PDB file of C-alpha atoms and ligand atoms in Angstrom:
ATOM      1  CA  MET J   1       0.000   0.000   0.000  1.00  0.00           C
ATOM      2  CA  THR J   2       1.479   3.333  -1.060  1.00  0.00           C
ATOM      3  CA  VAL J   3      -0.086   6.599   0.030  1.00  0.00           C
ATOM      4  CA  PRO J   4       0.319   9.230  -2.696  1.00  0.00           C
ATOM      5  CA  ILE J   5       2.458  12.233  -1.848  1.00  0.00           C
ATOM      6  CA  LEU J   6       1.555  15.745  -3.018  1.00  0.00           C
ATOM      7  CA  ARG J   7       4.255  18.305  -3.695  1.00  0.00           C
ATOM      8  CA  LEU J   8       3.985  21.639  -1.901  1.00  0.00           C
ATOM      9  CA  HIS J   9       5.121  24.770  -3.735  1.00  0.00           C
ATOM     10  CA  ASP J  10       8.028  25.201  -1.270  1.00  0.00           C
ATOM     11  CA  GLY J  11       9.507  21.884  -2.427  1.00  0.00           C
ATOM     12  CA  ASN J  12       8.364  19.809   0.566  1.00  0.00           C
ATOM     13  CA  THR J  13       5.812  17.001   0.255  1.00  0.00           C
ATOM     14  CA  ILE J  14       2.675  15.943   2.149  1.00  0.00           C
ATOM     15  CA  PRO J  15       1.097  12.448   2.321  1.00  0.00           C
ATOM     16  CA  GLN J  16      -2.438  12.539   0.916  1.00  0.00           C
ATOM     17  CA  ILE J  17      -3.944  10.693   3.910  1.00  0.00           C
ATOM     18  CA  GLY J  18      -3.300  11.720   7.511  1.00  0.00           C
ATOM     19  CA  LEU J  19      -4.778  10.864  10.903  1.00  0.00           C
ATOM     20  CA  GLY J  20      -7.082  13.508  12.387  1.00  0.00           C
ATOM     21  CA  THR J  21      -6.851  13.662  16.180  1.00  0.00           C
ATOM     22  CA  TRP J  22      -9.631  15.991  17.388  1.00  0.00           C
ATOM     23  CA  PRO J  23     -11.397  15.391  19.844  1.00  0.00           C
ATOM     24  CA  LEU J  24      -9.008  12.825  21.324  1.00  0.00           C
ATOM     25  CA  ASN J  25      -7.331  13.649  24.627  1.00  0.00           C
ATOM     26  CA  ASP J  26      -3.706  12.768  25.400  1.00  0.00           C
ATOM     27  CA  GLU J  27      -4.587   9.281  26.672  1.00  0.00           C
ATOM     28  CA  GLN J  28      -6.679   8.487  23.587  1.00  0.00           C
ATOM     29  CA  ALA J  29      -4.384  10.143  21.054  1.00  0.00           C
ATOM     30  CA  ALA J  30      -1.246   8.145  21.902  1.00  0.00           C
ATOM     31  CA  PRO J  31      -2.630   4.669  21.038  1.00  0.00           C
ATOM     32  CA  ALA J  32      -4.489   6.044  18.010  1.00  0.00           C
ATOM     33  CA  VAL J  33      -1.222   7.473  16.653  1.00  0.00           C
ATOM     34  CA  VAL J  34       0.546   4.142  17.266  1.00  0.00           C
ATOM     35  CA  ALA J  35      -2.259   2.248  15.471  1.00  0.00           C
ATOM     36  CA  ALA J  36      -2.127   4.696  12.570  1.00  0.00           C
ATOM     37  CA  ILE J  37       1.626   4.438  12.140  1.00  0.00           C
ATOM     38  CA  GLU J  38       1.384   0.640  12.276  1.00  0.00           C
ATOM     39  CA  ALA J  39      -1.324   0.796   9.588  1.00  0.00           C
ATOM     40  CA  GLY J  40       0.948   2.856   7.325  1.00  0.00           C
ATOM     41  CA  TYR J  41       0.019   6.483   8.103  1.00  0.00           C
ATOM     42  CA  ARG J  42       2.946   8.873   7.931  1.00  0.00           C
ATOM     43  CA  HIS J  43       0.961  12.083   8.500  1.00  0.00           C
ATOM     44  CA  ILE J  44      -0.616  13.160  11.799  1.00  0.00           C
ATOM     45  CA  ASP J  45      -2.792  16.259  12.269  1.00  0.00           C
ATOM     46  CA  THR J  46      -3.047  17.982  15.648  1.00  0.00           C
ATOM     47  CA  ALA J  47      -3.434  21.502  17.063  1.00  0.00           C
ATOM     48  CA  TYR J  48      -2.570  23.405  20.231  1.00  0.00           C
ATOM     49  CA  ARG J  49      -6.317  23.893  20.767  1.00  0.00           C
ATOM     50  CA  TYR J  50      -6.982  20.114  20.783  1.00  0.00           C
ATOM     51  CA  GLY J  51      -5.047  19.749  24.036  1.00  0.00           C
ATOM     52  CA  ASN J  52      -3.601  16.435  22.811  1.00  0.00           C
ATOM     53  CA  GLU J  53      -0.151  17.342  21.506  1.00  0.00           C
ATOM     54  CA  ARG J  54       1.482  15.513  24.431  1.00  0.00           C
ATOM     55  CA  GLY J  55      -0.438  12.347  23.540  1.00  0.00           C
ATOM     56  CA  VAL J  56       0.431  12.701  19.868  1.00  0.00           C
ATOM     57  CA  GLY J  57       4.118  13.055  20.761  1.00  0.00           C
ATOM     58  CA  GLN J  58       3.898  10.056  23.082  1.00  0.00           C
ATOM     59  CA  GLY J  59       2.314   7.991  20.298  1.00  0.00           C
ATOM     60  CA  ILE J  60       5.078   8.971  17.894  1.00  0.00           C
ATOM     61  CA  ARG J  61       7.726   7.860  20.393  1.00  0.00           C
ATOM     62  CA  ASP J  62       5.830   4.673  21.303  1.00  0.00           C
ATOM     63  CA  SER J  63       5.582   3.720  17.622  1.00  0.00           C
ATOM     64  CA  GLY J  64       9.358   3.668  17.291  1.00  0.00           C
ATOM     65  CA  ILE J  65       9.195   5.401  13.919  1.00  0.00           C
ATOM     66  CA  SER J  66      12.038   7.649  12.841  1.00  0.00           C
ATOM     67  CA  ARG J  67      11.040  11.312  13.129  1.00  0.00           C
ATOM     68  CA  ALA J  68      12.249  11.975   9.596  1.00  0.00           C
ATOM     69  CA  ASP J  69       9.709   9.492   8.208  1.00  0.00           C
ATOM     70  CA  LEU J  70       6.732  11.337   9.671  1.00  0.00           C
ATOM     71  CA  PHE J  71       4.792  14.447   8.630  1.00  0.00           C
ATOM     72  CA  VAL J  72       3.370  16.278  11.667  1.00  0.00           C
ATOM     73  CA  THR J  73       1.003  19.248  11.400  1.00  0.00           C
ATOM     74  CA  THR J  74       0.039  21.520  14.261  1.00  0.00           C
ATOM     75  CA  LYS J  75      -1.989  24.719  14.321  1.00  0.00           C
ATOM     76  CA  LEU J  76      -1.411  27.990  16.110  1.00  0.00           C
ATOM     77  CA  ASP J  77      -4.204  28.905  18.463  1.00  0.00           C
ATOM     78  CA  GLY J  78      -5.895  32.290  18.236  1.00  0.00           C
ATOM     79  CA  ALA J  79      -4.386  33.129  21.633  1.00  0.00           C
ATOM     80  CA  PHE J  80      -0.987  33.303  19.910  1.00  0.00           C
ATOM     81  CA  GLN J  81      -1.982  35.499  16.983  1.00  0.00           C
ATOM     82  CA  GLY J  82      -0.337  38.912  16.656  1.00  0.00           C
ATOM     83  CA  GLU J  83       3.170  40.153  16.027  1.00  0.00           C
ATOM     84  CA  ASP J  84       5.861  37.725  17.252  1.00  0.00           C
ATOM     85  CA  ARG J  85       3.450  35.797  19.484  1.00  0.00           C
ATOM     86  CA  ALA J  86       3.602  32.767  17.164  1.00  0.00           C
ATOM     87  CA  ILE J  87       7.181  32.182  18.323  1.00  0.00           C
ATOM     88  CA  ALA J  88       5.980  31.349  21.840  1.00  0.00           C
ATOM     89  CA  GLY J  89       2.953  29.517  20.458  1.00  0.00           C
ATOM     90  CA  LEU J  90       5.001  27.139  18.337  1.00  0.00           C
ATOM     91  CA  ASP J  91       7.593  26.684  21.105  1.00  0.00           C
ATOM     92  CA  GLU J  92       4.812  25.540  23.419  1.00  0.00           C
ATOM     93  CA  SER J  93       3.453  23.102  20.815  1.00  0.00           C
ATOM     94  CA  LEU J  94       6.953  21.692  20.225  1.00  0.00           C
ATOM     95  CA  ARG J  95       7.465  21.329  23.976  1.00  0.00           C
ATOM     96  CA  ARG J  96       4.194  19.426  24.313  1.00  0.00           C
ATOM     97  CA  LEU J  97       4.919  17.261  21.269  1.00  0.00           C
ATOM     98  CA  GLY J  98       8.497  16.623  22.394  1.00  0.00           C
ATOM     99  CA  LEU J  99       9.696  17.469  18.875  1.00  0.00           C
ATOM    100  CA  ASP J 100      12.350  19.859  17.545  1.00  0.00           C
ATOM    101  CA  TYR J 101      10.253  20.884  14.553  1.00  0.00           C
ATOM    102  CA  VAL J 102       6.900  20.299  12.892  1.00  0.00           C
ATOM    103  CA  ASP J 103       6.485  19.662   9.202  1.00  0.00           C
ATOM    104  CA  LEU J 104       3.588  22.072   8.826  1.00  0.00           C
ATOM    105  CA  LEU J 105       2.371  24.945  10.988  1.00  0.00           C
ATOM    106  CA  LEU J 106      -1.058  26.425  10.254  1.00  0.00           C
ATOM    107  CA  ILE J 107      -2.895  29.542  11.394  1.00  0.00           C
ATOM    108  CA  HIS J 108      -5.914  27.702  12.822  1.00  0.00           C
ATOM    109  CA  TRP J 109      -8.510  30.383  12.006  1.00  0.00           C
ATOM    110  CA  PRO J 110      -8.151  33.775  10.286  1.00  0.00           C
ATOM    111  CA  LEU J 111     -10.193  35.529  13.037  1.00  0.00           C
ATOM    112  CA  PRO J 112     -10.602  38.507  10.670  1.00  0.00           C
ATOM    113  CA  GLN J 113     -12.321  40.634  13.296  1.00  0.00           C
ATOM    114  CA  ARG J 114      -8.988  40.757  15.165  1.00  0.00           C
ATOM    115  CA  ASP J 115      -7.067  41.616  12.001  1.00  0.00           C
ATOM    116  CA  GLN J 116      -3.875  39.952  13.213  1.00  0.00           C
ATOM    117  CA  TYR J 117      -3.470  37.183  10.656  1.00  0.00           C
ATOM    118  CA  VAL J 118      -1.079  39.143   8.429  1.00  0.00           C
ATOM    119  CA  SER J 119       1.329  39.973  11.259  1.00  0.00           C
ATOM    120  CA  THR J 120       0.999  36.368  12.498  1.00  0.00           C
ATOM    121  CA  TRP J 121       1.890  35.138   9.023  1.00  0.00           C
ATOM    122  CA  LYS J 122       4.990  37.344   8.878  1.00  0.00           C
ATOM    123  CA  THR J 123       6.150  35.695  12.116  1.00  0.00           C
ATOM    124  CA  PHE J 124       5.470  32.276  10.537  1.00  0.00           C
ATOM    125  CA  GLU J 125       7.914  33.237   7.769  1.00  0.00           C
ATOM    126  CA  GLN J 126      10.634  33.683  10.426  1.00  0.00           C
ATOM    127  CA  LEU J 127       9.816  30.316  12.014  1.00  0.00           C
ATOM    128  CA  ILE J 128      10.873  28.548   8.819  1.00  0.00           C
ATOM    129  CA  SER J 129      14.283  30.255   8.928  1.00  0.00           C
ATOM    130  CA  ALA J 130      14.556  29.251  12.601  1.00  0.00           C
ATOM    131  CA  GLY J 131      14.109  25.595  11.584  1.00  0.00           C
ATOM    132  CA  LYS J 132      11.057  25.115  13.806  1.00  0.00           C
ATOM    133  CA  THR J 133       8.688  24.301  10.970  1.00  0.00           C
ATOM    134  CA  ARG J 134       9.391  23.027   7.486  1.00  0.00           C
ATOM    135  CA  SER J 135       6.295  24.500   5.822  1.00  0.00           C
ATOM    136  CA  ILE J 136       3.632  27.045   6.742  1.00  0.00           C
ATOM    137  CA  GLY J 137      -0.004  27.252   5.785  1.00  0.00           C
ATOM    138  CA  VAL J 138      -3.454  28.373   6.857  1.00  0.00           C
ATOM    139  CA  SER J 139      -6.768  26.870   7.882  1.00  0.00           C
ATOM    140  CA  ASN J 140     -10.324  28.051   7.408  1.00  0.00           C
ATOM    141  CA  PHE J 141      -9.134  30.927   5.211  1.00  0.00           C
ATOM    142  CA  LYS J 142     -11.412  32.295   2.493  1.00  0.00           C
ATOM    143  CA  PRO J 143      -9.751  33.318  -0.789  1.00  0.00           C
ATOM    144  CA  ALA J 144     -10.088  36.970   0.314  1.00  0.00           C
ATOM    145  CA  HIS J 145      -7.953  36.286   3.402  1.00  0.00           C
ATOM    146  CA  ILE J 146      -5.300  34.522   1.319  1.00  0.00           C
ATOM    147  CA  LYS J 147      -5.282  37.397  -1.180  1.00  0.00           C
ATOM    148  CA  ARG J 148      -4.229  39.724   1.622  1.00  0.00           C
ATOM    149  CA  LEU J 149      -1.324  37.448   2.527  1.00  0.00           C
ATOM    150  CA  LEU J 150      -0.231  37.366  -1.112  1.00  0.00           C
ATOM    151  CA  ALA J 151      -0.340  41.155  -1.269  1.00  0.00           C
ATOM    152  CA  GLU J 152       1.279  41.961   2.082  1.00  0.00           C
ATOM    153  CA  ALA J 153       3.662  39.087   2.888  1.00  0.00           C
ATOM    154  CA  THR J 154       6.547  37.303   1.198  1.00  0.00           C
ATOM    155  CA  LEU J 155       5.632  33.603   1.307  1.00  0.00           C
ATOM    156  CA  ARG J 156       2.503  31.997  -0.086  1.00  0.00           C
ATOM    157  CA  PRO J 157       0.687  29.456   2.127  1.00  0.00           C
ATOM    158  CA  THR J 158       1.493  25.893   1.086  1.00  0.00           C
ATOM    159  CA  VAL J 159      -1.919  24.564   2.180  1.00  0.00           C
ATOM    160  CA  ASN J 160      -5.355  25.728   3.254  1.00  0.00           C
ATOM    161  CA  GLN J 161      -7.085  23.220   5.564  1.00  0.00           C
ATOM    162  CA  ILE J 162     -10.862  23.585   5.202  1.00  0.00           C
ATOM    163  CA  GLN J 163     -14.031  21.629   5.885  1.00  0.00           C
ATOM    164  CA  LEU J 164     -14.600  19.572   2.751  1.00  0.00           C
ATOM    165  CA  ASN J 165     -16.507  16.381   1.959  1.00  0.00           C
ATOM    166  CA  PRO J 166     -19.114  15.264  -0.608  1.00  0.00           C
ATOM    167  CA  CYS J 167     -21.780  17.409   1.133  1.00  0.00           C
ATOM    168  CA  ILE J 168     -19.562  20.521   1.033  1.00  0.00           C
ATOM    169  CA  THR J 169     -17.290  20.313  -2.015  1.00  0.00           C
ATOM    170  CA  ARG J 170     -16.059  23.936  -2.057  1.00  0.00           C
ATOM    171  CA  PRO J 171     -15.331  24.298  -5.782  1.00  0.00           C
ATOM    172  CA  ASP J 172     -14.372  27.991  -5.456  1.00  0.00           C
ATOM    173  CA  GLU J 173     -11.840  27.440  -2.689  1.00  0.00           C
ATOM    174  CA  ARG J 174     -10.381  24.406  -4.494  1.00  0.00           C
ATOM    175  CA  SER J 175      -9.949  26.206  -7.795  1.00  0.00           C
ATOM    176  CA  TYR J 176      -8.450  29.242  -6.033  1.00  0.00           C
ATOM    177  CA  GLY J 177      -5.988  26.869  -4.365  1.00  0.00           C
ATOM    178  CA  GLU J 178      -5.120  25.151  -7.637  1.00  0.00           C
ATOM    179  CA  ALA J 179      -4.535  28.506  -9.337  1.00  0.00           C
ATOM    180  CA  HIS J 180      -2.073  29.540  -6.605  1.00  0.00           C
ATOM    181  CA  GLU J 181      -0.434  26.136  -5.976  1.00  0.00           C
ATOM    182  CA  ILE J 182      -1.981  25.936  -2.512  1.00  0.00           C
ATOM    183  CA  VAL J 183      -2.861  22.343  -1.585  1.00  0.00           C
ATOM    184  CA  THR J 184      -6.339  21.867  -0.107  1.00  0.00           C
ATOM    185  CA  VAL J 185      -6.503  19.720   3.036  1.00  0.00           C
ATOM    186  CA  ALA J 186      -9.997  18.437   3.915  1.00  0.00           C
ATOM    187  CA  TRP J 187     -11.129  18.448   7.545  1.00  0.00           C
ATOM    188  CA  SER J 188     -14.237  16.457   8.461  1.00  0.00           C
ATOM    189  CA  PRO J 189     -13.521  14.489   5.269  1.00  0.00           C
ATOM    190  CA  LEU J 190     -16.100  11.859   6.301  1.00  0.00           C
ATOM    191  CA  GLY J 191     -18.760  14.456   7.094  1.00  0.00           C
ATOM    192  CA  ARG J 192     -18.720  14.019  10.868  1.00  0.00           C
ATOM    193  CA  GLY J 193     -22.078  14.814  12.385  1.00  0.00           C
ATOM    194  CA  THR J 194     -24.013  14.292   9.135  1.00  0.00           C
ATOM    195  CA  ASP J 195     -25.678  11.237   7.597  1.00  0.00           C
ATOM    196  CA  LEU J 196     -23.250  11.274   4.646  1.00  0.00           C
ATOM    197  CA  LEU J 197     -21.962   7.729   5.206  1.00  0.00           C
ATOM    198  CA  GLY J 198     -25.544   6.391   5.002  1.00  0.00           C
ATOM    199  CA  ASN J 199     -26.071   7.858   1.539  1.00  0.00           C
ATOM    200  CA  PRO J 200     -27.425   5.268  -0.974  1.00  0.00           C
ATOM    201  CA  THR J 201     -25.190   6.500  -3.841  1.00  0.00           C
ATOM    202  CA  LEU J 202     -22.150   5.779  -1.696  1.00  0.00           C
ATOM    203  CA  ALA J 203     -23.597   2.415  -0.622  1.00  0.00           C
ATOM    204  CA  GLY J 204     -23.990   1.362  -4.271  1.00  0.00           C
ATOM    205  CA  ILE J 205     -20.442   2.324  -5.204  1.00  0.00           C
ATOM    206  CA  ALA J 206     -19.086   0.709  -2.034  1.00  0.00           C
ATOM    207  CA  ALA J 207     -20.838  -2.587  -2.837  1.00  0.00           C
ATOM    208  CA  LYS J 208     -19.366  -2.575  -6.370  1.00  0.00           C
ATOM    209  CA  TYR J 209     -15.788  -2.370  -5.034  1.00  0.00           C
ATOM    210  CA  ASP J 210     -16.356  -4.387  -1.843  1.00  0.00           C
ATOM    211  CA  LYS J 211     -15.412  -1.303   0.188  1.00  0.00           C
ATOM    212  CA  THR J 212     -17.221   0.712   2.870  1.00  0.00           C
ATOM    213  CA  PRO J 213     -18.905   4.088   2.212  1.00  0.00           C
ATOM    214  CA  ALA J 214     -16.129   5.746   4.252  1.00  0.00           C
ATOM    215  CA  GLN J 215     -13.490   4.199   1.985  1.00  0.00           C
ATOM    216  CA  VAL J 216     -15.369   5.406  -1.104  1.00  0.00           C
ATOM    217  CA  VAL J 217     -15.527   8.939   0.305  1.00  0.00           C
ATOM    218  CA  LEU J 218     -11.806   8.914   1.112  1.00  0.00           C
ATOM    219  CA  ARG J 219     -11.019   7.577  -2.360  1.00  0.00           C
ATOM    220  CA  TRP J 220     -13.077  10.481  -3.778  1.00  0.00           C
ATOM    221  CA  HIS J 221     -10.840  12.914  -1.860  1.00  0.00           C
ATOM    222  CA  ILE J 222      -7.798  11.256  -3.427  1.00  0.00           C
ATOM    223  CA  GLU J 223      -9.311  11.438  -6.942  1.00  0.00           C
ATOM    224  CA  ILE J 224     -10.150  15.155  -6.643  1.00  0.00           C
ATOM    225  CA  GLY J 225      -6.578  15.867  -5.562  1.00  0.00           C
ATOM    226  CA  VAL J 226      -6.995  16.981  -1.958  1.00  0.00           C
ATOM    227  CA  VAL J 227      -5.394  15.700   1.256  1.00  0.00           C
ATOM    228  CA  ALA J 228      -7.806  14.042   3.717  1.00  0.00           C
ATOM    229  CA  ILE J 229      -7.270  13.698   7.474  1.00  0.00           C
ATOM    230  CA  PRO J 230      -9.987  11.299   8.725  1.00  0.00           C
ATOM    231  CA  LYS J 231     -10.176  10.901  12.492  1.00  0.00           C
ATOM    232  CA  SER J 232     -10.757   7.563  14.106  1.00  0.00           C
ATOM    233  CA  ALA J 233      -9.859   6.182  17.512  1.00  0.00           C
ATOM    234  CA  ASN J 234     -10.799   2.661  16.448  1.00  0.00           C
ATOM    235  CA  ARG J 235      -7.944   0.442  15.261  1.00  0.00           C
ATOM    236  CA  ASP J 236     -10.044  -1.267  12.561  1.00  0.00           C
ATOM    237  CA  ARG J 237     -11.438   1.986  11.178  1.00  0.00           C
ATOM    238  CA  ILE J 238      -7.985   3.603  11.302  1.00  0.00           C
ATOM    239  CA  ALA J 239      -6.714   0.733   9.120  1.00  0.00           C
ATOM    240  CA  GLN J 240      -9.816   0.824   6.900  1.00  0.00           C
ATOM    241  CA  ASN J 241      -9.381   4.543   6.195  1.00  0.00           C
ATOM    242  CA  ILE J 242      -5.968   4.054   4.618  1.00  0.00           C
ATOM    243  CA  ASP J 243      -6.895   0.860   2.750  1.00  0.00           C
ATOM    244  CA  ILE J 244      -8.112   2.787  -0.304  1.00  0.00           C
ATOM    245  CA  PHE J 245      -5.305   2.352  -2.774  1.00  0.00           C
ATOM    246  CA  ASP J 246      -6.370  -0.894  -4.448  1.00  0.00           C
ATOM    247  CA  PHE J 247      -9.331   0.568  -6.360  1.00  0.00           C
ATOM    248  CA  THR J 248     -10.165   3.690  -8.347  1.00  0.00           C
ATOM    249  CA  LEU J 249     -13.441   5.464  -9.039  1.00  0.00           C
ATOM    250  CA  THR J 250     -14.647   6.142 -12.564  1.00  0.00           C
ATOM    251  CA  ASP J 251     -15.132   9.742 -13.691  1.00  0.00           C
ATOM    252  CA  GLU J 252     -18.890   9.158 -13.506  1.00  0.00           C
ATOM    253  CA  GLU J 253     -18.636   7.927  -9.919  1.00  0.00           C
ATOM    254  CA  VAL J 254     -16.518  10.929  -8.917  1.00  0.00           C
ATOM    255  CA  ALA J 255     -19.131  13.215 -10.524  1.00  0.00           C
ATOM    256  CA  ALA J 256     -22.012  11.401  -8.785  1.00  0.00           C
ATOM    257  CA  ILE J 257     -20.300  11.790  -5.404  1.00  0.00           C
ATOM    258  CA  THR J 258     -19.489  15.465  -6.061  1.00  0.00           C
ATOM    259  CA  ALA J 259     -23.177  15.957  -6.923  1.00  0.00           C
ATOM    260  CA  LEU J 260     -24.081  15.053  -3.317  1.00  0.00           C
ATOM    261  CA  ASP J 261     -23.104  18.639  -2.419  1.00  0.00           C
ATOM    262  CA  THR J 262     -26.057  20.145  -0.602  1.00  0.00           C
ATOM    263  CA  GLY J 263     -25.052  23.652  -1.658  1.00  0.00           C
ATOM    264  CA  ALA J 264     -25.198  24.843   1.920  1.00  0.00           C
ATOM    265  CA  ASP J 265     -22.076  26.392   3.417  1.00  0.00           C
ATOM    266  CA  PRO J 266     -22.322  25.546   7.125  1.00  0.00           C
ATOM    267  CA  GLY J 267     -20.075  28.503   7.851  1.00  0.00           C
ATOM    268  CA  VAL J 268     -18.314  28.707  11.148  1.00  0.00           C
ATOM    269  CA  ASP J 269     -20.238  28.088  14.304  1.00  0.00           C
ATOM    270  CA  SER J 270     -19.106  28.378  17.846  1.00  0.00           C
ATOM    271  CA  ASP J 271     -19.079  24.588  18.303  1.00  0.00           C
ATOM    272  CA  THR J 272     -16.582  23.858  15.575  1.00  0.00           C
ATOM    273  CA  MET J 273     -14.600  27.066  16.027  1.00  0.00           C
ATOM    274  CA  GLY J 274     -11.136  26.210  17.133  1.00  0.00           C
ATOM    275  CA  HIS J 275     -11.183  22.532  16.254  1.00  0.00           C
TER     276      HIS J 275
HETATM  277  N1  NAP D   1      -8.736  23.034  10.910  1.00  0.00           N
HETATM  278  C1  NAP D   1      -9.878  22.941  11.567  1.00  0.00           C
HETATM  279  O1  NAP D   1     -10.497  23.944  11.935  1.00  0.00           O
HETATM  280  C2  NAP D   1     -10.431  21.585  11.855  1.00  0.00           C
HETATM  281  C3  NAP D   1     -11.770  21.462  12.261  1.00  0.00           C
HETATM  282  C4  NAP D   1     -12.265  20.167  12.525  1.00  0.00           C
HETATM  283  C5  NAP D   1     -11.431  19.056  12.368  1.00  0.00           C
HETATM  284  N2  NAP D   1     -10.115  19.226  11.998  1.00  0.00           N
HETATM  285  C6  NAP D   1      -9.194  18.060  11.833  1.00  0.00           C
HETATM  286  O2  NAP D   1      -9.791  17.170  10.905  1.00  0.00           O
HETATM  287  C7  NAP D   1      -9.866  15.869  11.485  1.00  0.00           C
HETATM  288  C8  NAP D   1     -11.030  15.088  10.895  1.00  0.00           C
HETATM  289  O3  NAP D   1     -12.233  15.794  10.997  1.00  0.00           O
HETATM  290  P1  NAP D   1     -13.427  15.362  11.987  1.00  0.00           P
HETATM  291  O4  NAP D   1     -12.871  14.622  13.144  1.00  0.00           O
HETATM  292  O5  NAP D   1     -14.214  16.589  12.232  1.00  0.00           O
HETATM  293  O6  NAP D   1     -14.354  14.433  11.111  1.00  0.00           O
HETATM  294  P2  NAP D   1     -14.254  13.104  10.207  1.00  0.00           P
HETATM  295  O7  NAP D   1     -12.858  12.615  10.120  1.00  0.00           O
HETATM  296  O8  NAP D   1     -14.999  13.434   8.971  1.00  0.00           O
HETATM  297  O9  NAP D   1     -15.160  12.083  11.012  1.00  0.00           O
HETATM  298  C9  NAP D   1     -14.762  11.516  12.220  1.00  0.00           C
HETATM  299  C10 NAP D   1     -15.904  10.626  12.694  1.00  0.00           C
HETATM  300  O10 NAP D   1     -16.085   9.547  11.765  1.00  0.00           O
HETATM  301  C11 NAP D   1     -15.969   8.304  12.449  1.00  0.00           C
HETATM  302  N3  NAP D   1     -15.277   7.390  11.515  1.00  0.00           N
HETATM  303  C12 NAP D   1     -13.954   7.382  11.216  1.00  0.00           C
HETATM  304  N4  NAP D   1     -13.693   6.426  10.307  1.00  0.00           N
HETATM  305  C13 NAP D   1     -14.847   5.822  10.025  1.00  0.00           C
HETATM  306  C14 NAP D   1     -15.205   4.754   9.170  1.00  0.00           C
HETATM  307  N5  NAP D   1     -14.300   4.126   8.428  1.00  0.00           N
HETATM  308  N6  NAP D   1     -16.505   4.368   9.129  1.00  0.00           N
HETATM  309  C15 NAP D   1     -17.449   5.008   9.877  1.00  0.00           C
HETATM  310  N7  NAP D   1     -17.171   6.017  10.714  1.00  0.00           N
HETATM  311  C16 NAP D   1     -15.868   6.427  10.797  1.00  0.00           C
HETATM  312  C17 NAP D   1     -15.199   8.589  13.705  1.00  0.00           C
HETATM  313  O11 NAP D   1     -15.556   7.720  14.740  1.00  0.00           O
HETATM  314  P3  NAP D   1     -14.505   6.648  15.410  1.00  0.00           P
HETATM  315  O12 NAP D   1     -13.411   7.433  16.048  1.00  0.00           O
HETATM  316  O13 NAP D   1     -15.376   5.941  16.403  1.00  0.00           O
HETATM  317  O14 NAP D   1     -14.034   5.747  14.308  1.00  0.00           O
HETATM  318  C18 NAP D   1     -15.626  10.013  14.034  1.00  0.00           C
HETATM  319  O15 NAP D   1     -16.854   9.995  14.734  1.00  0.00           O
HETATM  320  C19 NAP D   1     -10.007  16.179  12.982  1.00  0.00           C
HETATM  321  O16 NAP D   1      -9.755  15.044  13.768  1.00  0.00           O
HETATM  322  C20 NAP D   1      -8.969  17.266  13.124  1.00  0.00           C
HETATM  323  O17 NAP D   1      -7.661  16.711  13.154  1.00  0.00           O
HETATM  324  C21 NAP D   1      -9.619  20.469  11.718  1.00  0.00           C
END
């Protein structure tokens, strides 16, 4: 089983499937990370706000994997936005993770009402030179927010991590990303909290390939060229979610799954804010 690797515009690479870790706590995250690495994952997604970076770091150490073989993402909390504050924010994440560097550091939310994301981004640029992160990117940014970074800062984000699944396919954000060589990373790739996985279209395609609806959805993410970070704390589902590289969807199947888009942008609500 080989997980495809996407190239970032800064020359680094990102595995197209990663393990999501929200809402696991430290005790739950460590064994989930071990199970994921044993199943072949080489990409783990966490955030300061999740409160589980210690558990993620413990899982990495428990797995015995070489640090260089792993891609670790964390996200800067809103509390650390503003000029230079990201230095302390990333230092705290690294301390909790027990790592010298992360592969990818994201601004978790633009928080445009605070208007600090540009100065935060300029500090991110310094954190690359300091060797504390290999790549930098954003999360939950609209194209308008990214446009400001392009106009006012030096480096372009390598990724934008956004909510994306067959119910919310975000064609505008994806094409903006493609036009600017910004990789789209899908959070809630399985549509957590919706009845997506019970959809009959997915059930039909899953039966054809002897796969589960979740595997069909994750394969769809691969086919449309985004990175997906499904969360599971269950060893079997963790393994299932990466066992998607022995089948491909037809163009018609990809189109039928994309057509499940409900057209409703759920926006940002206070429950998901910060995850
Ligand atoms: N940047 C952001 O603002 C942001 C926001 C939200 C999430 N995220 C990141 O994205 C990751 C994934 O998103 P998410 O956790 O919201 O949603 P998700 O990955 O779409 O769905 C997770 C849910 O699906 C279940 N599940 C996993 N695999 C399954 C399978 N094969 N079959 C059936 N059910 C399955 C999980 O339960 P079990 O654990 O019981 O398997 C869990 O309840 C998060 O963990 C986090 O790392 C980022």
